[in-house]
Amino acid sequence: MSTSVMNSKGYIAGIEAPFIQQMSEITHHMWSLGWDELNGGNVSYLLEEEEVAKYINLREPLRTINLTFPVTELAGKYFIVTGSGKYFRNVIKDPEANLGVLRVTDSGESVEVLWGLRNDAVPTSELASHFMSHIERLKVDPNHRIVLHTHATNIIAMTFTHDLDELKFTKALWEMCTECLVVFPDGVGVIPWIVPGSSEIGRATADKMKEYRVVIWPQHGIFVTGGTMDATFGLVETIEKAAIVYNLIGSREIKQKITDRQLADLAAAFHVTPKAGILEL
Ligand code: 13P
Ligand code: ZN
């Protein structure tokens, strides 16, 4: 295991970089919650050139990896991503083997590996979904930086027993905990089951990202986006909490619940606009 590497230009590319630390901490935390079994889950984090340049030599790419889906919109952009087949449990112990810092080439047809992904590792197999989601979120949110995919247990369970209509799914989550509507008034998108790692699931996810920060993958997990690691993780945490409550209730009789009127009052009090077409007043 290496903690820092001095390359020929004298740059230190090591775990002291704040973005590497943040990726190590968040992956460890998600693994400890039981959401990221085996190599489940992946994270990508859009970085500013200046922050990368402080720690990593930008002029000596280690290698180039071709993409199966061109992303011209992201040309010249920098990302730190989790590696494919890598276990979240191990990231914190050896970031350089399990994470990679990438730069998208000018053509948008490949990425240069600037740091990490040791021993010819490759970026997450969900890179299409990540990159396509970054493109759509950047169009609607200039502060957007993170795409996080995880196999949050209770969200997966809920996709077996709840209708997959996204407005109904959103409402069920809003009804489970009072804070939910305040945290995600824009709701959650839901796509059909699609083979993971494919450009098709990438396109379907990104299409929803035009409208939503969150997309549920039935019987698989969740894709969540945000401007900071805290905000992005907090969003999954909140949705997973609602799903836990939903699953705990199960088919038991509900004696009282948050009414649509109360949800509307809550939205007014917290100055958020609930996604249209859900509350019946
Ligand atoms: P990767 O190990 O390629 O990131 O895949 C994990 C996963 O969760 C696929 O959906
Ligand atoms: Zn997955």
mmCIF file of C-alpha atoms and ligand atoms in Angstrom:
data_model
loop_
_atom_site.group_PDB
_atom_site.id
_atom_site.type_symbol
_atom_site.label_atom_id
_atom_site.label_comp_id
_atom_site.label_asym_id
_atom_site.label_seq_id
_atom_site.Cartn_x
_atom_site.Cartn_y
_atom_site.Cartn_z
ATOM 1 C CA MET A 1 0.000 0.000 0.000
ATOM 2 C CA SER A 2 1.310 3.430 -0.897
ATOM 3 C CA THR A 3 0.281 6.602 0.884
ATOM 4 C CA SER A 4 1.969 9.138 -1.353
ATOM 5 C CA VAL A 5 3.864 8.992 -4.621
ATOM 6 C CA MET A 6 6.460 11.496 -5.798
ATOM 7 C CA ASN A 7 6.587 11.390 -9.591
ATOM 8 C CA SER A 8 9.322 12.690 -11.914
ATOM 9 C CA LYS A 9 8.007 16.263 -11.735
ATOM 10 C CA GLY A 10 8.065 16.215 -7.967
ATOM 11 C CA TYR A 11 4.290 16.259 -7.465
ATOM 12 C CA ILE A 12 2.850 14.466 -4.490
ATOM 13 C CA ALA A 13 -0.109 12.350 -5.544
ATOM 14 C CA GLY A 14 -1.355 10.886 -2.351
ATOM 15 C CA ILE A 15 -4.087 10.324 0.118
ATOM 16 C CA GLU A 16 -3.595 13.750 1.695
ATOM 17 C CA ALA A 17 -5.643 15.308 -1.135
ATOM 18 C CA PRO A 18 -8.993 16.335 0.407
ATOM 19 C CA PHE A 19 -10.966 14.793 -2.471
ATOM 20 C CA ILE A 20 -9.237 11.425 -1.966
ATOM 21 C CA GLN A 21 -9.968 11.600 1.759
ATOM 22 C CA GLN A 22 -13.615 12.450 1.121
ATOM 23 C CA MET A 23 -13.998 9.511 -1.277
ATOM 24 C CA SER A 24 -12.311 7.176 1.215
ATOM 25 C CA GLU A 25 -14.496 8.325 4.093
ATOM 26 C CA ILE A 26 -17.805 8.178 2.243
ATOM 27 C CA THR A 27 -17.194 4.742 0.720
ATOM 28 C CA HIS A 28 -16.186 3.398 4.130
ATOM 29 C CA HIS A 29 -19.276 4.882 5.723
ATOM 30 C CA MET A 30 -21.608 3.413 3.095
ATOM 31 C CA TRP A 31 -19.968 0.017 3.404
ATOM 32 C CA SER A 32 -20.402 0.117 7.201
ATOM 33 C CA LEU A 33 -24.120 0.769 6.691
ATOM 34 C CA GLY A 34 -24.312 -2.489 4.725
ATOM 35 C CA TRP A 35 -25.297 -0.765 1.504
ATOM 36 C CA ASP A 36 -22.226 -1.719 -0.520
ATOM 37 C CA GLU A 37 -21.673 -5.441 -0.304
ATOM 38 C CA LEU A 38 -18.840 -6.943 -2.338
ATOM 39 C CA ASN A 39 -18.086 -4.358 -5.081
ATOM 40 C CA GLY A 40 -21.597 -2.861 -4.980
ATOM 41 C CA GLY A 41 -21.897 0.892 -5.479
ATOM 42 C CA ASN A 42 -19.786 3.551 -7.183
ATOM 43 C CA VAL A 43 -19.064 7.254 -6.751
ATOM 44 C CA SER A 44 -17.818 9.979 -9.100
ATOM 45 C CA TYR A 45 -16.843 13.485 -8.037
ATOM 46 C CA LEU A 46 -16.284 16.380 -10.444
ATOM 47 C CA LEU A 47 -13.117 18.270 -9.460
ATOM 48 C CA GLU A 48 -11.731 21.694 -10.320
ATOM 49 C CA GLU A 49 -8.435 21.665 -12.216
ATOM 50 C CA GLU A 50 -6.798 23.876 -9.565
ATOM 51 C CA GLU A 51 -7.662 21.513 -6.723
ATOM 52 C CA VAL A 52 -6.319 18.491 -8.646
ATOM 53 C CA ALA A 53 -3.164 20.371 -9.712
ATOM 54 C CA LYS A 54 -2.164 20.910 -6.072
ATOM 55 C CA TYR A 55 -1.661 17.162 -5.593
ATOM 56 C CA ILE A 56 -1.360 15.476 -8.971
ATOM 57 C CA ASN A 57 0.792 16.074 -12.035
ATOM 58 C CA LEU A 58 -1.615 16.979 -14.809
ATOM 59 C CA ARG A 59 1.045 16.758 -17.523
ATOM 60 C CA GLU A 60 1.938 13.076 -17.162
ATOM 61 C CA PRO A 61 -1.145 10.867 -17.672
ATOM 62 C CA LEU A 62 -0.458 7.268 -16.694
ATOM 63 C CA ARG A 63 -2.613 5.791 -19.475
ATOM 64 C CA THR A 64 -5.693 6.399 -21.612
ATOM 65 C CA ILE A 65 -8.945 4.420 -21.527
ATOM 66 C CA ASN A 66 -11.430 4.588 -24.397
ATOM 67 C CA LEU A 67 -15.087 5.183 -23.599
ATOM 68 C CA THR A 68 -17.880 3.277 -25.313
ATOM 69 C CA PHE A 69 -20.052 6.409 -25.099
ATOM 70 C CA PRO A 70 -18.583 9.799 -26.128
ATOM 71 C CA VAL A 71 -19.034 12.649 -23.633
ATOM 72 C CA THR A 72 -17.946 15.772 -25.522
ATOM 73 C CA GLU A 73 -19.818 17.925 -22.974
ATOM 74 C CA LEU A 74 -17.302 16.831 -20.318
ATOM 75 C CA ALA A 75 -14.135 17.422 -22.391
ATOM 76 C CA GLY A 76 -11.267 18.622 -20.191
ATOM 77 C CA LYS A 77 -13.130 17.911 -16.938
ATOM 78 C CA TYR A 78 -11.542 16.118 -13.990
ATOM 79 C CA PHE A 79 -13.167 13.404 -11.869
ATOM 80 C CA ILE A 80 -12.235 11.093 -9.073
ATOM 81 C CA VAL A 81 -14.101 7.795 -9.434
ATOM 82 C CA THR A 82 -14.272 4.386 -7.793
ATOM 83 C CA GLY A 83 -12.769 1.494 -9.726
ATOM 84 C CA SER A 84 -14.784 -1.326 -11.260
ATOM 85 C CA GLY A 85 -14.965 -4.461 -9.173
ATOM 86 C CA LYS A 86 -13.408 -2.647 -6.217
ATOM 87 C CA TYR A 87 -14.780 -3.177 -2.728
ATOM 88 C CA PHE A 88 -15.867 -0.068 -0.806
ATOM 89 C CA ARG A 89 -14.574 -1.826 2.301
ATOM 90 C CA ASN A 90 -11.019 -1.578 0.913
ATOM 91 C CA VAL A 91 -10.937 2.009 -0.397
ATOM 92 C CA ILE A 92 -9.877 3.555 2.895
ATOM 93 C CA LYS A 93 -7.039 1.022 3.264
ATOM 94 C CA ASP A 94 -5.649 1.555 -0.239
ATOM 95 C CA PRO A 95 -7.132 4.527 -2.113
ATOM 96 C CA GLU A 96 -4.592 4.358 -4.928
ATOM 97 C CA ALA A 97 -5.675 0.838 -5.927
ATOM 98 C CA ASN A 98 -9.413 1.442 -5.592
ATOM 99 C CA LEU A 99 -9.908 5.029 -6.816
ATOM 100 C CA GLY A 100 -8.766 6.907 -9.918
ATOM 101 C CA VAL A 101 -8.401 10.533 -10.942
ATOM 102 C CA LEU A 102 -9.442 10.971 -14.566
ATOM 103 C CA ARG A 103 -9.434 13.726 -17.150
ATOM 104 C CA VAL A 104 -11.815 13.517 -20.104
ATOM 105 C CA THR A 105 -9.900 14.086 -23.370
ATOM 106 C CA ASP A 106 -10.752 16.948 -25.733
ATOM 107 C CA SER A 107 -12.626 14.611 -28.082
ATOM 108 C CA GLY A 108 -14.718 13.281 -25.168
ATOM 109 C CA GLU A 109 -14.027 9.764 -26.446
ATOM 110 C CA SER A 110 -11.594 8.653 -23.763
ATOM 111 C CA VAL A 111 -10.295 9.413 -20.283
ATOM 112 C CA GLU A 112 -6.712 9.825 -19.122
ATOM 113 C CA VAL A 113 -5.812 8.228 -15.800
ATOM 114 C CA LEU A 114 -3.780 10.793 -13.827
ATOM 115 C CA TRP A 115 -3.584 8.953 -10.517
ATOM 116 C CA GLY A 116 -4.713 5.679 -8.957
ATOM 117 C CA LEU A 117 -6.445 2.634 -10.532
ATOM 118 C CA ARG A 118 -3.208 0.812 -9.831
ATOM 119 C CA ASN A 119 -2.487 -2.489 -11.608
ATOM 120 C CA ASP A 120 -4.521 -1.640 -14.710
ATOM 121 C CA ALA A 121 -7.789 -1.271 -12.829
ATOM 122 C CA VAL A 122 -10.560 0.488 -14.740
ATOM 123 C CA PRO A 123 -13.239 3.021 -13.715
ATOM 124 C CA THR A 124 -16.613 1.810 -12.496
ATOM 125 C CA SER A 125 -18.703 -0.150 -14.994
ATOM 126 C CA GLU A 126 -21.446 2.429 -14.367
ATOM 127 C CA LEU A 127 -19.324 5.244 -15.815
ATOM 128 C CA ALA A 128 -21.918 5.801 -18.573
ATOM 129 C CA SER A 129 -24.655 6.447 -16.012
ATOM 130 C CA HIS A 130 -22.324 8.662 -13.987
ATOM 131 C CA PHE A 131 -21.024 10.768 -16.876
ATOM 132 C CA MET A 132 -24.420 11.113 -18.548
ATOM 133 C CA SER A 133 -25.943 12.118 -15.183
ATOM 134 C CA HIS A 134 -23.185 14.698 -14.611
ATOM 135 C CA ILE A 135 -23.963 16.200 -18.022
ATOM 136 C CA GLU A 136 -27.677 16.562 -17.256
ATOM 137 C CA ARG A 137 -27.269 17.824 -13.678
ATOM 138 C CA LEU A 138 -24.690 20.445 -14.733
ATOM 139 C CA LYS A 139 -27.263 21.842 -17.175
ATOM 140 C CA VAL A 140 -29.702 22.516 -14.346
ATOM 141 C CA ASP A 141 -27.377 23.029 -11.372
ATOM 142 C CA PRO A 142 -24.034 24.850 -11.782
ATOM 143 C CA ASN A 143 -23.029 23.707 -8.259
ATOM 144 C CA HIS A 144 -23.485 20.034 -9.124
ATOM 145 C CA ARG A 145 -20.385 17.866 -8.403
ATOM 146 C CA ILE A 146 -21.261 14.348 -7.215
ATOM 147 C CA VAL A 147 -22.999 11.238 -8.511
ATOM 148 C CA LEU A 148 -23.338 8.422 -6.004
ATOM 149 C CA HIS A 149 -24.761 4.964 -6.644
ATOM 150 C CA THR A 150 -25.395 2.580 -3.755
ATOM 151 C CA HIS A 151 -27.361 -0.574 -2.978
ATOM 152 C CA ALA A 152 -29.282 0.941 -0.051
ATOM 153 C CA THR A 153 -31.069 -2.073 1.409
ATOM 154 C CA ASN A 154 -34.495 -0.717 2.263
ATOM 155 C CA ILE A 155 -34.874 1.276 -0.934
ATOM 156 C CA ILE A 156 -34.245 -1.949 -2.874
ATOM 157 C CA ALA A 157 -36.775 -3.800 -0.694
ATOM 158 C CA MET A 158 -39.399 -1.113 -1.268
ATOM 159 C CA THR A 159 -39.117 -1.563 -5.052
ATOM 160 C CA PHE A 160 -40.500 -5.100 -4.627
ATOM 161 C CA THR A 161 -43.628 -4.139 -2.752
ATOM 162 C CA HIS A 162 -44.463 -0.586 -3.865
ATOM 163 C CA ASP A 163 -45.922 0.566 -7.160
ATOM 164 C CA LEU A 164 -43.073 1.860 -9.382
ATOM 165 C CA ASP A 165 -45.038 4.924 -10.504
ATOM 166 C CA GLU A 166 -42.599 7.691 -9.511
ATOM 167 C CA LEU A 167 -45.242 10.128 -8.246
ATOM 168 C CA LYS A 168 -46.791 7.427 -6.042
ATOM 169 C CA PHE A 169 -43.334 6.288 -4.914
ATOM 170 C CA THR A 170 -42.384 9.868 -4.026
ATOM 171 C CA LYS A 171 -45.585 10.372 -2.068
ATOM 172 C CA ALA A 172 -45.093 7.174 -0.080
ATOM 173 C CA LEU A 173 -41.602 8.395 0.919
ATOM 174 C CA TRP A 174 -42.876 11.883 1.821
ATOM 175 C CA GLU A 175 -45.504 10.296 4.049
ATOM 176 C CA MET A 176 -43.026 8.224 6.057
ATOM 177 C CA CYS A 177 -41.048 10.969 7.857
ATOM 178 C CA THR A 178 -41.982 14.620 8.257
ATOM 179 C CA GLU A 179 -38.594 15.896 7.031
ATOM 180 C CA CYS A 180 -38.728 14.055 3.696
ATOM 181 C CA LEU A 181 -40.784 16.607 1.770
ATOM 182 C CA VAL A 182 -38.452 19.355 2.960
ATOM 183 C CA VAL A 183 -35.322 17.434 1.912
ATOM 184 C CA PHE A 184 -36.564 16.300 -1.518
ATOM 185 C CA PRO A 185 -39.578 18.383 -2.580
ATOM 186 C CA ASP A 186 -38.527 17.597 -6.179
ATOM 187 C CA GLY A 187 -39.299 13.892 -5.561
ATOM 188 C CA VAL A 188 -37.558 10.787 -6.880
ATOM 189 C CA GLY A 189 -37.479 9.443 -10.428
ATOM 190 C CA VAL A 190 -37.904 5.718 -11.090
ATOM 191 C CA ILE A 191 -36.710 3.836 -14.185
ATOM 192 C CA PRO A 192 -37.680 0.298 -15.202
ATOM 193 C CA TRP A 193 -35.300 -2.591 -14.458
ATOM 194 C CA ILE A 194 -32.462 -2.407 -17.010
ATOM 195 C CA VAL A 195 -29.195 -4.370 -17.301
ATOM 196 C CA PRO A 196 -26.603 -2.544 -15.148
ATOM 197 C CA GLY A 197 -23.386 -1.186 -16.617
ATOM 198 C CA SER A 198 -25.045 -0.517 -19.970
ATOM 199 C CA SER A 199 -25.312 2.711 -21.961
ATOM 200 C CA GLU A 200 -29.082 2.055 -21.982
ATOM 201 C CA ILE A 201 -29.350 2.352 -18.197
ATOM 202 C CA GLY A 202 -27.085 5.406 -18.436
ATOM 203 C CA ARG A 203 -29.409 7.111 -20.899
ATOM 204 C CA ALA A 204 -32.556 6.227 -18.916
ATOM 205 C CA THR A 205 -30.972 7.496 -15.670
ATOM 206 C CA ALA A 206 -29.666 10.700 -17.222
ATOM 207 C CA ASP A 207 -33.038 11.361 -18.829
ATOM 208 C CA LYS A 208 -34.603 11.363 -15.348
ATOM 209 C CA MET A 209 -31.751 13.538 -14.039
ATOM 210 C CA LYS A 210 -33.110 16.405 -16.168
ATOM 211 C CA GLU A 211 -35.919 16.599 -13.637
ATOM 212 C CA TYR A 212 -34.754 14.751 -10.523
ATOM 213 C CA ARG A 213 -31.659 14.648 -8.280
ATOM 214 C CA VAL A 214 -32.512 11.065 -7.369
ATOM 215 C CA VAL A 215 -33.260 8.048 -9.559
ATOM 216 C CA ILE A 216 -34.320 4.664 -8.180
ATOM 217 C CA TRP A 217 -33.151 1.522 -9.963
ATOM 218 C CA PRO A 218 -35.730 -1.177 -9.099
ATOM 219 C CA GLN A 219 -34.356 -4.302 -7.420
ATOM 220 C CA HIS A 220 -30.879 -2.742 -7.607
ATOM 221 C CA GLY A 221 -30.339 0.552 -5.767
ATOM 222 C CA ILE A 222 -30.307 4.298 -6.089
ATOM 223 C CA PHE A 223 -28.474 7.039 -8.028
ATOM 224 C CA VAL A 224 -28.190 10.322 -6.163
ATOM 225 C CA THR A 225 -26.570 13.617 -7.135
ATOM 226 C CA GLY A 226 -25.550 16.780 -5.333
ATOM 227 C CA GLY A 227 -23.141 19.659 -4.856
ATOM 228 C CA THR A 228 -21.302 18.287 -1.819
ATOM 229 C CA MET A 229 -20.589 14.860 -0.361
ATOM 230 C CA ASP A 230 -22.603 15.775 2.753
ATOM 231 C CA ALA A 231 -25.655 16.889 0.791
ATOM 232 C CA THR A 232 -25.531 13.901 -1.577
ATOM 233 C CA PHE A 233 -25.036 11.352 1.170
ATOM 234 C CA GLY A 234 -27.679 13.086 3.327
ATOM 235 C CA LEU A 235 -30.184 12.670 0.531
ATOM 236 C CA VAL A 236 -29.645 8.892 0.321
ATOM 237 C CA GLU A 237 -29.722 8.666 4.105
ATOM 238 C CA THR A 238 -33.079 10.446 4.250
ATOM 239 C CA ILE A 239 -34.641 8.342 1.502
ATOM 240 C CA GLU A 240 -33.286 5.122 3.006
ATOM 241 C CA LYS A 241 -34.735 6.149 6.397
ATOM 242 C CA ALA A 242 -38.164 6.674 4.833
ATOM 243 C CA ALA A 243 -37.867 3.277 3.126
ATOM 244 C CA ILE A 244 -36.972 1.665 6.475
ATOM 245 C CA VAL A 245 -40.136 3.089 8.023
ATOM 246 C CA TYR A 246 -42.176 1.984 5.005
ATOM 247 C CA ASN A 247 -40.832 -1.555 5.298
ATOM 248 C CA LEU A 248 -41.327 -1.641 9.076
ATOM 249 C CA ILE A 249 -44.979 -0.758 8.687
ATOM 250 C CA GLY A 250 -45.399 -3.470 6.083
ATOM 251 C CA SER A 251 -49.013 -4.440 5.615
ATOM 252 C CA ARG A 252 -50.028 -3.451 9.125
ATOM 253 C CA GLU A 253 -53.021 -1.191 9.556
ATOM 254 C CA ILE A 254 -52.067 2.507 9.506
ATOM 255 C CA LYS A 255 -54.075 4.340 12.170
ATOM 256 C CA GLN A 256 -52.848 7.850 11.360
ATOM 257 C CA LYS A 257 -50.547 9.432 8.798
ATOM 258 C CA ILE A 258 -49.267 12.805 7.549
ATOM 259 C CA THR A 259 -52.154 14.135 5.476
ATOM 260 C CA ASP A 260 -51.838 15.957 2.153
ATOM 261 C CA ARG A 261 -52.960 19.139 3.943
ATOM 262 C CA GLN A 262 -50.165 18.711 6.499
ATOM 263 C CA LEU A 263 -47.615 18.074 3.733
ATOM 264 C CA ALA A 264 -48.762 21.294 2.020
ATOM 265 C CA ASP A 265 -48.502 23.224 5.306
ATOM 266 C CA LEU A 266 -45.016 21.802 5.812
ATOM 267 C CA ALA A 267 -43.961 22.902 2.324
ATOM 268 C CA ALA A 268 -45.268 26.410 2.982
ATOM 269 C CA ALA A 269 -43.498 26.615 6.349
ATOM 270 C CA PHE A 270 -40.157 25.515 4.870
ATOM 271 C CA HIS A 271 -40.541 27.460 1.599
ATOM 272 C CA VAL A 272 -40.240 24.442 -0.678
ATOM 273 C CA THR A 273 -42.413 23.617 -3.681
ATOM 274 C CA PRO A 274 -43.617 20.003 -3.742
ATOM 275 C CA LYS A 275 -43.391 18.353 -7.148
ATOM 276 C CA ALA A 276 -46.661 18.981 -8.950
ATOM 277 C CA GLY A 277 -49.246 16.244 -9.381
ATOM 278 C CA ILE A 278 -48.668 14.466 -6.070
ATOM 279 C CA LEU A 279 -50.641 16.212 -3.328
ATOM 280 C CA GLU A 280 -54.422 16.129 -3.572
ATOM 281 C CA LEU A 281 -55.843 19.191 -1.846
HETATM 282 P P1 13P B 1 -18.600 -1.487 -10.302
HETATM 283 O O1 13P B 1 -17.788 -2.327 -9.346
HETATM 284 O O2 13P B 1 -18.161 -1.684 -11.731
HETATM 285 O O3 13P B 1 -18.599 -0.028 -9.894
HETATM 286 O O4 13P B 1 -20.099 -1.995 -10.245
HETATM 287 C C1 13P B 1 -20.798 -2.050 -9.037
HETATM 288 C C2 13P B 1 -22.248 -1.810 -9.196
HETATM 289 O O5 13P B 1 -22.898 -1.455 -8.225
HETATM 290 C C3 13P B 1 -22.888 -2.003 -10.501
HETATM 291 O O6 13P B 1 -24.169 -1.471 -10.534
HETATM 292 ZN ZN ZN B 2 -25.058 -1.293 -8.509
#
